[in-house]
Amino acid sequence: MTGWDAWAADETARVRAAGQWRAPRDLDAAGPAGTLAPDGRPVVQFASNDYLGLTQHPKVVAAAHDALDRWGAGAGAARLIVGSRPVHTELEHALAGWKRAQSAVLFPTGFATNLGVLTTFAGPDVLVCSDELNHASIIDGTRLARADVAVYPHRDLDALEHLVTTRAAGRRAVVVTDTVFSMDGDLADVDGTLALCHDHGALLVVDEAHAVLGPDPEVDPDAPVLRVGTLSKTLGSLGGFVAGPRRLTELVVNRARSYIFTTASTPADAAAALAAVEIVRSQEGDDLRARLRRNVDQLREGHRSPIVPVPCGGEERAVAMAAALLERGLLVPAIRPPTVPPGTARLRVALSAAHSLEQVRTLRVALDELAAR
Ligand SMILES: Cc1ncc(COP(=O)(O)O)c(C=O)c1O
């Protein structure tokens, strides 16, 4: 074996020995119900980020079709070269309007957005304060920026204030946090963080990828606050964006390498998201959020987000519970270390307005039964 083959074999063996080897499994579905490879068994999944079911909305799908017919399959170039179509700019205006911001900039994904935003504003001379449970794309963005990174305990504003007042001393500071944390479905204290950043002159970057049911903070459009979002969850398409003061978003366009050196999103993706923003901001959007709220309450009354963790403790129990649910046709992923800290393995239920009340009730009954075992 060559050196690389031996290395790859070792790495593979290590991941397998840890029980962490993964491979995608095809789910043939247009909505929560479908058939799962390899045996084609029927399942209802509780794992997607299609929170309002907009991947399947006729207006969203029709908008993508129209864009395909008008502009073709791909944009063919980066935005700053010749890849920018009118639909990209229209979508940026709609996203800025939705977030009550001066301006918004589109990226190919939410992941690329965090990389681009953090590398634009952070660097070796900047202190970045980052919540310990922030998403991987934030962690990678702070690393790529080669910033001085201070990770603060989850949601601990006293610790954050201490960092900003002591370690930042004389330097610019960035505070970055998810507003809904992707593994626990709990919420940051966004208003408290906003006030803290305002008091200490720190730039605040909030990642609102999962904030379909809020929080939706009131932000002074001129304040140094950047709202990162994704088109791939609530909006049912693919892409990411940052919204904020024009002087900052224009800098992103000129500095962010994950914006500059990558092909523009497909016109169909942008058109689908544009149709989705219109729905989200309409009465129909309110109705869909109410339906999602009802589904969340059905599973866990009063829980603030559509991500509902079911703690299992050990990895084995989480895996066994996920397998038992799958036997009943309910697909709920087990989340294990290293994604979450050891001893906190869980089932991660993600609910959608596209689930029927009956589907959510079936899941609740199954979870209650398994918990009683
Ligand atoms: C909090 C958070 N930020 C960013 C992303 C990345 O978004 P995208 O899937 O659009 O790349 C995700 C997606 O998993 C996320 O959970």
mmCIF file of C-alpha atoms and ligand atoms in Angstrom:
data_model
loop_
_atom_site.group_PDB
_atom_site.id
_atom_site.type_symbol
_atom_site.label_atom_id
_atom_site.label_comp_id
_atom_site.label_asym_id
_atom_site.label_seq_id
_atom_site.Cartn_x
_atom_site.Cartn_y
_atom_site.Cartn_z
ATOM 1 C CA MET A 1 0.000 0.000 0.000
ATOM 2 C CA THR A 2 1.201 3.533 -0.693
ATOM 3 C CA GLY A 3 1.518 5.967 2.209
ATOM 4 C CA TRP A 4 -1.821 7.516 1.342
ATOM 5 C CA ASP A 5 -3.624 4.200 1.023
ATOM 6 C CA ALA A 6 -2.340 3.130 4.418
ATOM 7 C CA TRP A 7 -3.392 6.449 5.896
ATOM 8 C CA ALA A 8 -6.887 6.232 4.364
ATOM 9 C CA ALA A 9 -7.291 2.647 5.612
ATOM 10 C CA ASP A 10 -6.285 3.737 9.124
ATOM 11 C CA GLU A 11 -8.634 6.690 9.124
ATOM 12 C CA THR A 12 -11.495 4.554 7.825
ATOM 13 C CA ALA A 13 -10.859 1.922 10.481
ATOM 14 C CA ARG A 14 -10.808 4.613 13.168
ATOM 15 C CA VAL A 15 -14.156 6.102 12.140
ATOM 16 C CA ARG A 16 -15.727 2.648 11.789
ATOM 17 C CA ALA A 17 -14.387 1.513 15.166
ATOM 18 C CA ALA A 18 -15.998 4.585 16.741
ATOM 19 C CA GLY A 19 -19.304 3.524 15.153
ATOM 20 C CA GLN A 20 -19.382 6.832 13.269
ATOM 21 C CA TRP A 21 -19.147 5.709 9.639
ATOM 22 C CA ARG A 22 -21.845 7.360 7.553
ATOM 23 C CA ALA A 23 -23.132 7.303 3.981
ATOM 24 C CA PRO A 24 -26.145 9.002 2.401
ATOM 25 C CA ARG A 25 -29.348 7.016 2.070
ATOM 26 C CA ASP A 26 -31.719 8.016 -0.708
ATOM 27 C CA LEU A 27 -35.186 9.063 0.376
ATOM 28 C CA ASP A 28 -37.508 9.134 -2.598
ATOM 29 C CA ALA A 29 -39.911 11.809 -1.421
ATOM 30 C CA ALA A 30 -41.563 15.114 -2.210
ATOM 31 C CA GLY A 31 -42.550 16.093 1.319
ATOM 32 C CA PRO A 32 -42.307 14.280 4.665
ATOM 33 C CA ALA A 33 -43.496 10.860 3.386
ATOM 34 C CA GLY A 34 -41.467 8.738 0.979
ATOM 35 C CA THR A 35 -39.588 5.505 0.477
ATOM 36 C CA LEU A 36 -36.150 4.848 1.896
ATOM 37 C CA ALA A 37 -33.280 3.019 0.184
ATOM 38 C CA PRO A 38 -32.092 0.304 0.043
ATOM 39 C CA ASP A 39 -35.291 -1.678 0.633
ATOM 40 C CA GLY A 40 -37.784 1.013 -0.375
ATOM 41 C CA ARG A 41 -39.620 0.912 2.932
ATOM 42 C CA PRO A 42 -42.240 3.650 3.408
ATOM 43 C CA VAL A 43 -41.278 6.248 6.016
ATOM 44 C CA VAL A 44 -42.307 9.647 7.321
ATOM 45 C CA GLN A 45 -39.227 11.719 8.031
ATOM 46 C CA PHE A 46 -38.874 14.184 10.899
ATOM 47 C CA ALA A 47 -35.463 15.479 9.920
ATOM 48 C CA SER A 48 -35.646 18.026 7.150
ATOM 49 C CA ASN A 49 -35.282 21.793 7.379
ATOM 50 C CA ASP A 50 -38.185 22.373 5.010
ATOM 51 C CA TYR A 51 -39.971 24.061 7.904
ATOM 52 C CA LEU A 52 -42.893 25.540 5.993
ATOM 53 C CA GLY A 53 -43.083 22.872 3.307
ATOM 54 C CA LEU A 54 -42.155 25.424 0.645
ATOM 55 C CA THR A 55 -39.956 23.003 -1.348
ATOM 56 C CA GLN A 56 -43.284 21.640 -2.616
ATOM 57 C CA HIS A 57 -45.340 24.837 -2.902
ATOM 58 C CA PRO A 58 -46.840 25.152 -6.421
ATOM 59 C CA LYS A 59 -45.856 28.843 -6.712
ATOM 60 C CA VAL A 60 -42.276 28.119 -5.665
ATOM 61 C CA VAL A 61 -41.956 25.213 -8.082
ATOM 62 C CA ALA A 62 -43.566 27.211 -10.909
ATOM 63 C CA ALA A 63 -41.171 30.138 -10.326
ATOM 64 C CA ALA A 64 -38.206 27.769 -10.642
ATOM 65 C CA HIS A 65 -39.657 26.321 -13.875
ATOM 66 C CA ASP A 66 -40.131 29.790 -15.349
ATOM 67 C CA ALA A 67 -36.573 30.785 -14.468
ATOM 68 C CA LEU A 68 -35.224 27.608 -16.083
ATOM 69 C CA ASP A 69 -37.148 28.391 -19.253
ATOM 70 C CA ARG A 70 -35.982 32.005 -19.316
ATOM 71 C CA TRP A 71 -32.331 31.782 -18.241
ATOM 72 C CA GLY A 72 -31.401 28.084 -18.500
ATOM 73 C CA ALA A 73 -29.929 25.705 -15.948
ATOM 74 C CA GLY A 74 -26.902 27.580 -14.632
ATOM 75 C CA ALA A 75 -25.673 31.129 -14.143
ATOM 76 C CA GLY A 76 -22.404 30.293 -15.890
ATOM 77 C CA ALA A 77 -20.189 32.717 -13.944
ATOM 78 C CA ALA A 78 -19.675 34.485 -10.643
ATOM 79 C CA ARG A 79 -21.949 37.402 -9.767
ATOM 80 C CA LEU A 80 -19.198 39.975 -10.360
ATOM 81 C CA ILE A 81 -18.362 38.547 -13.804
ATOM 82 C CA VAL A 82 -21.455 37.776 -15.906
ATOM 83 C CA GLY A 83 -23.420 35.452 -13.559
ATOM 84 C CA SER A 84 -25.785 38.047 -12.106
ATOM 85 C CA ARG A 85 -29.346 37.759 -13.482
ATOM 86 C CA PRO A 86 -32.165 40.183 -12.682
ATOM 87 C CA VAL A 87 -33.683 37.540 -10.411
ATOM 88 C CA HIS A 88 -30.607 37.564 -8.141
ATOM 89 C CA THR A 89 -30.892 41.320 -7.603
ATOM 90 C CA GLU A 90 -34.657 41.139 -7.168
ATOM 91 C CA LEU A 91 -34.198 38.434 -4.561
ATOM 92 C CA GLU A 92 -31.599 40.524 -2.698
ATOM 93 C CA HIS A 93 -34.082 43.405 -2.536
ATOM 94 C CA ALA A 94 -36.821 41.084 -1.283
ATOM 95 C CA LEU A 95 -34.540 39.574 1.377
ATOM 96 C CA ALA A 96 -33.482 43.038 2.574
ATOM 97 C CA GLY A 97 -37.163 44.026 2.784
ATOM 98 C CA TRP A 98 -38.020 40.869 4.705
ATOM 99 C CA LYS A 99 -35.235 41.520 7.242
ATOM 100 C CA ARG A 100 -35.992 45.281 7.365
ATOM 101 C CA ALA A 101 -32.365 45.881 6.370
ATOM 102 C CA GLN A 102 -30.770 48.391 4.016
ATOM 103 C CA SER A 103 -29.358 45.736 1.757
ATOM 104 C CA ALA A 104 -28.707 42.008 1.321
ATOM 105 C CA VAL A 105 -26.100 39.924 -0.510
ATOM 106 C CA LEU A 106 -26.715 36.442 -1.884
ATOM 107 C CA PHE A 107 -24.294 33.537 -1.532
ATOM 108 C CA PRO A 108 -24.457 30.014 -3.004
ATOM 109 C CA THR A 109 -25.143 28.498 0.452
ATOM 110 C CA GLY A 110 -25.577 29.500 4.070
ATOM 111 C CA PHE A 111 -22.267 27.800 4.826
ATOM 112 C CA ALA A 112 -20.482 29.988 2.271
ATOM 113 C CA THR A 113 -22.216 33.043 3.756
ATOM 114 C CA ASN A 114 -20.745 32.497 7.211
ATOM 115 C CA LEU A 115 -17.303 31.891 5.716
ATOM 116 C CA GLY A 116 -17.580 35.070 3.644
ATOM 117 C CA VAL A 117 -18.946 37.312 6.379
ATOM 118 C CA LEU A 118 -16.519 36.211 9.069
ATOM 119 C CA THR A 119 -13.450 36.435 6.828
ATOM 120 C CA THR A 120 -14.518 39.908 5.705
ATOM 121 C CA PHE A 121 -14.808 41.354 9.185
ATOM 122 C CA ALA A 122 -12.517 39.209 11.325
ATOM 123 C CA GLY A 123 -8.757 38.808 11.112
ATOM 124 C CA PRO A 124 -5.714 38.377 13.321
ATOM 125 C CA ASP A 125 -6.270 41.857 14.809
ATOM 126 C CA VAL A 126 -9.905 41.153 15.747
ATOM 127 C CA LEU A 127 -11.372 39.313 18.737
ATOM 128 C CA VAL A 128 -14.241 37.039 17.706
ATOM 129 C CA CYS A 129 -16.530 35.930 20.533
ATOM 130 C CA SER A 130 -18.426 32.819 19.511
ATOM 131 C CA ASP A 131 -21.068 30.809 21.410
ATOM 132 C CA GLU A 132 -19.780 27.297 22.124
ATOM 133 C CA LEU A 133 -22.745 25.695 20.328
ATOM 134 C CA ASN A 134 -22.503 27.728 17.128
ATOM 135 C CA HIS A 135 -22.864 25.967 13.780
ATOM 136 C CA ALA A 136 -19.868 24.370 12.047
ATOM 137 C CA SER A 137 -19.888 27.032 9.314
ATOM 138 C CA ILE A 138 -19.356 29.733 11.959
ATOM 139 C CA ILE A 139 -16.537 27.780 13.564
ATOM 140 C CA ASP A 140 -14.882 27.286 10.177
ATOM 141 C CA GLY A 141 -15.408 30.961 9.289
ATOM 142 C CA THR A 142 -13.612 32.125 12.432
ATOM 143 C CA ARG A 143 -10.753 29.715 11.718
ATOM 144 C CA LEU A 144 -10.466 30.794 8.102
ATOM 145 C CA ALA A 145 -10.340 34.427 9.231
ATOM 146 C CA ARG A 146 -7.320 33.577 11.415
ATOM 147 C CA ALA A 147 -9.002 35.630 14.105
ATOM 148 C CA ASP A 148 -8.319 35.538 17.822
ATOM 149 C CA VAL A 149 -11.328 33.408 18.793
ATOM 150 C CA ALA A 150 -12.827 33.349 22.272
ATOM 151 C CA VAL A 151 -15.517 30.704 22.700
ATOM 152 C CA TYR A 152 -17.986 31.640 25.430
ATOM 153 C CA PRO A 153 -20.215 29.246 27.399
ATOM 154 C CA HIS A 154 -23.558 28.633 25.750
ATOM 155 C CA ARG A 155 -25.883 31.660 26.011
ATOM 156 C CA ASP A 156 -23.805 33.157 28.838
ATOM 157 C CA LEU A 157 -24.031 36.929 28.379
ATOM 158 C CA ASP A 158 -22.037 37.674 31.546
ATOM 159 C CA ALA A 159 -19.119 35.660 30.194
ATOM 160 C CA LEU A 160 -19.541 37.364 26.826
ATOM 161 C CA GLU A 161 -19.489 40.817 28.397
ATOM 162 C CA HIS A 162 -16.392 39.904 30.359
ATOM 163 C CA LEU A 163 -14.637 38.854 27.142
ATOM 164 C CA VAL A 164 -15.665 41.954 25.247
ATOM 165 C CA THR A 165 -14.517 44.267 28.044
ATOM 166 C CA THR A 166 -11.256 42.501 28.915
ATOM 167 C CA ARG A 167 -9.864 40.450 26.034
ATOM 168 C CA ALA A 168 -11.016 42.805 23.286
ATOM 169 C CA ALA A 169 -9.380 45.825 25.010
ATOM 170 C CA GLY A 170 -8.388 48.270 22.292
ATOM 171 C CA ARG A 171 -9.264 45.883 19.458
ATOM 172 C CA ARG A 172 -12.343 45.559 17.286
ATOM 173 C CA ALA A 173 -14.650 42.775 18.411
ATOM 174 C CA VAL A 174 -17.136 40.587 16.564
ATOM 175 C CA VAL A 175 -19.814 38.661 18.450
ATOM 176 C CA VAL A 176 -21.316 35.769 16.505
ATOM 177 C CA THR A 177 -24.186 33.532 17.509
ATOM 178 C CA ASP A 178 -26.869 31.276 16.110
ATOM 179 C CA THR A 179 -30.258 32.660 17.122
ATOM 180 C CA VAL A 180 -31.786 29.164 17.170
ATOM 181 C CA PHE A 181 -29.193 26.513 17.941
ATOM 182 C CA SER A 182 -29.270 23.718 15.431
ATOM 183 C CA MET A 183 -28.828 20.708 17.731
ATOM 184 C CA ASP A 184 -30.844 21.787 20.796
ATOM 185 C CA GLY A 185 -33.429 24.034 19.186
ATOM 186 C CA ASP A 186 -32.972 26.557 22.001
ATOM 187 C CA LEU A 187 -32.750 30.305 21.496
ATOM 188 C CA ALA A 188 -30.047 32.908 22.031
ATOM 189 C CA ASP A 189 -30.947 36.025 24.023
ATOM 190 C CA VAL A 190 -30.804 38.143 20.890
ATOM 191 C CA ASP A 191 -32.049 41.387 22.452
ATOM 192 C CA GLY A 192 -29.545 41.066 25.299
ATOM 193 C CA THR A 193 -26.717 40.343 22.846
ATOM 194 C CA LEU A 194 -27.758 43.287 20.674
ATOM 195 C CA ALA A 195 -27.664 45.627 23.677
ATOM 196 C CA LEU A 196 -24.302 44.294 24.805
ATOM 197 C CA CYS A 197 -22.771 44.779 21.341
ATOM 198 C CA HIS A 198 -24.252 48.250 21.131
ATOM 199 C CA ASP A 199 -22.802 49.220 24.524
ATOM 200 C CA HIS A 200 -19.323 47.947 23.678
ATOM 201 C CA GLY A 201 -19.097 48.822 19.984
ATOM 202 C CA ALA A 202 -18.910 45.200 18.829
ATOM 203 C CA LEU A 203 -20.133 44.023 15.436
ATOM 204 C CA LEU A 204 -22.906 41.455 15.892
ATOM 205 C CA VAL A 205 -23.363 38.609 13.410
ATOM 206 C CA VAL A 206 -26.492 36.520 13.977
ATOM 207 C CA ASP A 207 -27.163 33.299 12.110
ATOM 208 C CA GLU A 208 -30.937 33.010 11.710
ATOM 209 C CA ALA A 209 -30.940 29.786 9.687
ATOM 210 C CA HIS A 210 -33.514 28.077 11.946
ATOM 211 C CA ALA A 211 -35.434 31.142 13.146
ATOM 212 C CA VAL A 212 -38.669 30.328 11.322
ATOM 213 C CA LEU A 213 -40.723 30.837 14.489
ATOM 214 C CA GLY A 214 -38.509 33.688 15.711
ATOM 215 C CA PRO A 215 -36.733 35.420 17.244
ATOM 216 C CA ASP A 216 -37.097 38.265 14.760
ATOM 217 C CA PRO A 217 -35.369 41.173 16.511
ATOM 218 C CA GLU A 218 -36.007 44.853 15.836
ATOM 219 C CA VAL A 219 -32.642 46.107 14.627
ATOM 220 C CA ASP A 220 -31.683 49.695 13.790
ATOM 221 C CA PRO A 221 -30.978 49.364 10.035
ATOM 222 C CA ASP A 222 -27.881 51.531 10.432
ATOM 223 C CA ALA A 223 -26.431 49.611 13.410
ATOM 224 C CA PRO A 224 -23.449 47.276 12.884
ATOM 225 C CA VAL A 225 -25.539 44.114 12.900
ATOM 226 C CA LEU A 226 -25.416 41.481 10.159
ATOM 227 C CA ARG A 227 -28.197 38.941 9.814
ATOM 228 C CA VAL A 228 -27.121 35.727 8.094
ATOM 229 C CA GLY A 229 -29.817 33.514 6.677
ATOM 230 C CA THR A 230 -30.220 30.586 4.370
ATOM 231 C CA LEU A 231 -32.564 29.937 1.470
ATOM 232 C CA SER A 232 -32.380 26.195 2.096
ATOM 233 C CA LYS A 233 -34.579 25.847 5.143
ATOM 234 C CA THR A 234 -37.633 28.086 5.645
ATOM 235 C CA LEU A 235 -37.459 29.214 1.999
ATOM 236 C CA GLY A 236 -37.287 25.704 0.529
ATOM 237 C CA SER A 237 -34.566 26.453 -2.029
ATOM 238 C CA LEU A 238 -30.757 26.611 -1.973
ATOM 239 C CA GLY A 239 -28.457 29.517 -1.126
ATOM 240 C CA GLY A 240 -27.576 31.888 1.687
ATOM 241 C CA PHE A 241 -27.583 35.611 2.336
ATOM 242 C CA VAL A 242 -26.437 38.344 4.672
ATOM 243 C CA ALA A 243 -28.571 41.418 5.361
ATOM 244 C CA GLY A 244 -27.443 44.609 7.058
ATOM 245 C CA PRO A 245 -26.219 48.189 6.606
ATOM 246 C CA ARG A 246 -25.225 48.920 3.015
ATOM 247 C CA ARG A 247 -21.731 50.092 3.974
ATOM 248 C CA LEU A 248 -21.060 46.609 5.394
ATOM 249 C CA THR A 249 -22.785 44.461 2.771
ATOM 250 C CA GLU A 250 -20.994 46.318 -0.047
ATOM 251 C CA LEU A 251 -17.720 45.481 1.648
ATOM 252 C CA VAL A 252 -18.767 41.817 1.726
ATOM 253 C CA VAL A 253 -19.246 41.940 -2.059
ATOM 254 C CA ASN A 254 -15.722 43.259 -2.446
ATOM 255 C CA ARG A 255 -13.950 41.129 0.117
ATOM 256 C CA ALA A 256 -15.692 37.794 0.696
ATOM 257 C CA ARG A 257 -13.855 35.150 -1.309
ATOM 258 C CA SER A 258 -16.754 32.683 -0.995
ATOM 259 C CA TYR A 259 -18.859 35.310 -2.810
ATOM 260 C CA ILE A 260 -16.283 36.522 -5.344
ATOM 261 C CA PHE A 261 -14.685 33.262 -6.463
ATOM 262 C CA THR A 262 -17.728 31.084 -6.905
ATOM 263 C CA THR A 263 -20.474 30.735 -9.484
ATOM 264 C CA ALA A 264 -23.745 32.556 -8.827
ATOM 265 C CA SER A 265 -26.625 30.405 -7.612
ATOM 266 C CA THR A 266 -28.813 29.025 -10.382
ATOM 267 C CA PRO A 267 -31.573 31.361 -11.565
ATOM 268 C CA ALA A 268 -34.082 28.623 -10.689
ATOM 269 C CA ASP A 269 -32.874 28.491 -7.065
ATOM 270 C CA ALA A 270 -33.052 32.278 -6.804
ATOM 271 C CA ALA A 271 -36.510 32.440 -8.388
ATOM 272 C CA ALA A 272 -37.819 29.711 -6.077
ATOM 273 C CA ALA A 273 -36.520 31.615 -3.051
ATOM 274 C CA LEU A 274 -38.032 34.857 -4.318
ATOM 275 C CA ALA A 275 -41.452 33.222 -4.611
ATOM 276 C CA ALA A 276 -40.941 31.718 -1.156
ATOM 277 C CA VAL A 277 -40.113 35.097 0.445
ATOM 278 C CA GLU A 278 -43.340 36.485 -0.976
ATOM 279 C CA ILE A 279 -45.297 33.617 0.572
ATOM 280 C CA VAL A 280 -43.497 33.895 3.917
ATOM 281 C CA ARG A 281 -44.431 37.597 4.105
ATOM 282 C CA SER A 282 -48.092 37.021 3.220
ATOM 283 C CA GLN A 283 -51.134 35.821 5.164
ATOM 284 C CA GLU A 284 -50.363 32.351 3.834
ATOM 285 C CA GLY A 285 -46.968 32.594 5.543
ATOM 286 C CA ASP A 286 -48.696 33.413 8.841
ATOM 287 C CA ASP A 287 -50.987 30.418 8.340
ATOM 288 C CA LEU A 288 -48.042 28.100 7.627
ATOM 289 C CA ARG A 289 -46.195 29.307 10.731
ATOM 290 C CA ALA A 290 -49.357 28.739 12.774
ATOM 291 C CA ARG A 291 -49.529 25.190 11.408
ATOM 292 C CA LEU A 292 -45.892 24.603 12.304
ATOM 293 C CA ARG A 293 -46.511 26.064 15.776
ATOM 294 C CA ARG A 294 -49.440 23.660 16.219
ATOM 295 C CA ASN A 295 -47.224 20.718 15.229
ATOM 296 C CA VAL A 296 -44.485 21.760 17.666
ATOM 297 C CA ASP A 297 -47.042 22.126 20.478
ATOM 298 C CA GLN A 298 -48.401 18.703 19.663
ATOM 299 C CA LEU A 299 -44.989 17.213 20.378
ATOM 300 C CA ARG A 300 -43.718 19.574 23.077
ATOM 301 C CA GLU A 301 -46.070 22.265 24.278
ATOM 302 C CA GLY A 302 -44.507 25.731 24.199
ATOM 303 C CA HIS A 303 -41.130 24.685 22.720
ATOM 304 C CA ARG A 304 -39.787 27.743 20.916
ATOM 305 C CA SER A 305 -38.450 26.246 17.672
ATOM 306 C CA PRO A 306 -39.185 23.404 15.241
ATOM 307 C CA ILE A 307 -36.056 21.523 16.388
ATOM 308 C CA VAL A 308 -37.073 19.312 19.299
ATOM 309 C CA PRO A 309 -34.295 17.291 20.941
ATOM 310 C CA VAL A 310 -35.184 14.037 22.714
ATOM 311 C CA PRO A 311 -32.322 13.364 25.167
ATOM 312 C CA CYS A 312 -31.115 9.748 25.241
ATOM 313 C CA GLY A 313 -27.852 10.020 27.176
ATOM 314 C CA GLY A 314 -25.706 7.247 25.774
ATOM 315 C CA GLU A 315 -25.016 6.767 22.103
ATOM 316 C CA GLU A 316 -26.297 3.208 22.127
ATOM 317 C CA ARG A 317 -29.684 4.183 23.455
ATOM 318 C CA ALA A 318 -30.019 6.950 20.870
ATOM 319 C CA VAL A 319 -29.154 4.566 18.058
ATOM 320 C CA ALA A 320 -31.529 1.897 19.418
ATOM 321 C CA MET A 321 -34.374 4.401 19.711
ATOM 322 C CA ALA A 322 -33.821 5.672 16.162
ATOM 323 C CA ALA A 323 -33.832 2.056 14.924
ATOM 324 C CA ALA A 324 -37.045 1.270 16.832
ATOM 325 C CA LEU A 325 -38.727 4.326 15.324
ATOM 326 C CA LEU A 326 -37.591 3.337 11.853
ATOM 327 C CA GLU A 327 -39.184 -0.077 12.390
ATOM 328 C CA ARG A 328 -42.436 1.855 12.771
ATOM 329 C CA GLY A 329 -41.806 3.881 9.622
ATOM 330 C CA LEU A 330 -40.687 7.025 11.481
ATOM 331 C CA LEU A 331 -37.330 8.440 10.406
ATOM 332 C CA VAL A 332 -35.715 10.478 13.196
ATOM 333 C CA PRO A 333 -31.932 10.769 13.219
ATOM 334 C CA ALA A 334 -29.829 9.935 16.257
ATOM 335 C CA ILE A 335 -27.299 12.677 16.891
ATOM 336 C CA ARG A 336 -24.139 11.461 18.544
ATOM 337 C CA PRO A 337 -20.671 12.645 19.438
ATOM 338 C CA PRO A 338 -18.680 14.247 17.889
ATOM 339 C CA THR A 339 -21.651 16.288 16.619
ATOM 340 C CA VAL A 340 -22.764 16.736 20.253
ATOM 341 C CA PRO A 341 -20.715 16.345 23.475
ATOM 342 C CA PRO A 342 -20.292 12.816 24.916
ATOM 343 C CA GLY A 343 -23.213 11.775 27.136
ATOM 344 C CA THR A 344 -25.684 14.042 25.336
ATOM 345 C CA ALA A 345 -26.709 11.797 22.447
ATOM 346 C CA ARG A 346 -30.238 12.522 21.385
ATOM 347 C CA LEU A 347 -32.897 12.094 18.796
ATOM 348 C CA ARG A 348 -33.276 15.298 16.852
ATOM 349 C CA VAL A 349 -36.842 15.822 15.700
ATOM 350 C CA ALA A 350 -37.358 18.536 13.099
ATOM 351 C CA LEU A 351 -40.961 19.465 12.461
ATOM 352 C CA SER A 352 -42.547 21.066 9.428
ATOM 353 C CA ALA A 353 -45.834 22.685 8.572
ATOM 354 C CA ALA A 354 -45.999 19.942 5.933
ATOM 355 C CA HIS A 355 -46.494 17.275 8.626
ATOM 356 C CA SER A 356 -50.088 16.372 9.312
ATOM 357 C CA LEU A 357 -51.345 16.429 12.881
ATOM 358 C CA GLU A 358 -51.819 12.672 12.561
ATOM 359 C CA GLN A 359 -48.150 12.145 11.636
ATOM 360 C CA VAL A 360 -46.963 14.189 14.618
ATOM 361 C CA ARG A 361 -49.336 12.346 16.976
ATOM 362 C CA THR A 362 -48.033 9.009 15.729
ATOM 363 C CA LEU A 363 -44.488 10.142 16.493
ATOM 364 C CA ARG A 364 -45.442 11.364 19.957
ATOM 365 C CA VAL A 365 -47.124 8.079 20.854
ATOM 366 C CA ALA A 366 -44.111 6.105 19.590
ATOM 367 C CA LEU A 367 -41.678 8.267 21.578
ATOM 368 C CA ASP A 368 -43.770 7.900 24.736
ATOM 369 C CA GLU A 369 -43.848 4.132 24.329
ATOM 370 C CA LEU A 370 -40.099 3.879 23.759
ATOM 371 C CA ALA A 371 -39.346 6.169 26.694
ATOM 372 C CA ALA A 372 -41.400 3.897 28.973
ATOM 373 C CA ARG A 373 -39.340 0.817 28.049
HETATM 374 C C1 LIG B 1 -27.131 27.460 11.948
HETATM 375 C C2 LIG B 1 -26.780 27.126 10.538
HETATM 376 N N1 LIG B 1 -26.085 28.009 9.803
HETATM 377 C C3 LIG B 1 -25.751 27.763 8.534
HETATM 378 C C4 LIG B 1 -26.098 26.577 7.919
HETATM 379 C C5 LIG B 1 -25.680 26.326 6.505
HETATM 380 O O1 LIG B 1 -26.723 26.595 5.637
HETATM 381 P P1 LIG B 1 -26.764 25.929 4.197
HETATM 382 O O2 LIG B 1 -27.337 24.563 4.378
HETATM 383 O O3 LIG B 1 -27.615 26.859 3.400
HETATM 384 O O4 LIG B 1 -25.357 25.879 3.701
HETATM 385 C C6 LIG B 1 -26.833 25.634 8.621
HETATM 386 C C7 LIG B 1 -27.278 24.396 7.937
HETATM 387 O O5 LIG B 1 -27.212 23.324 8.272
HETATM 388 C C8 LIG B 1 -27.177 25.902 9.970
HETATM 389 O O6 LIG B 1 -27.835 24.997 10.702
#
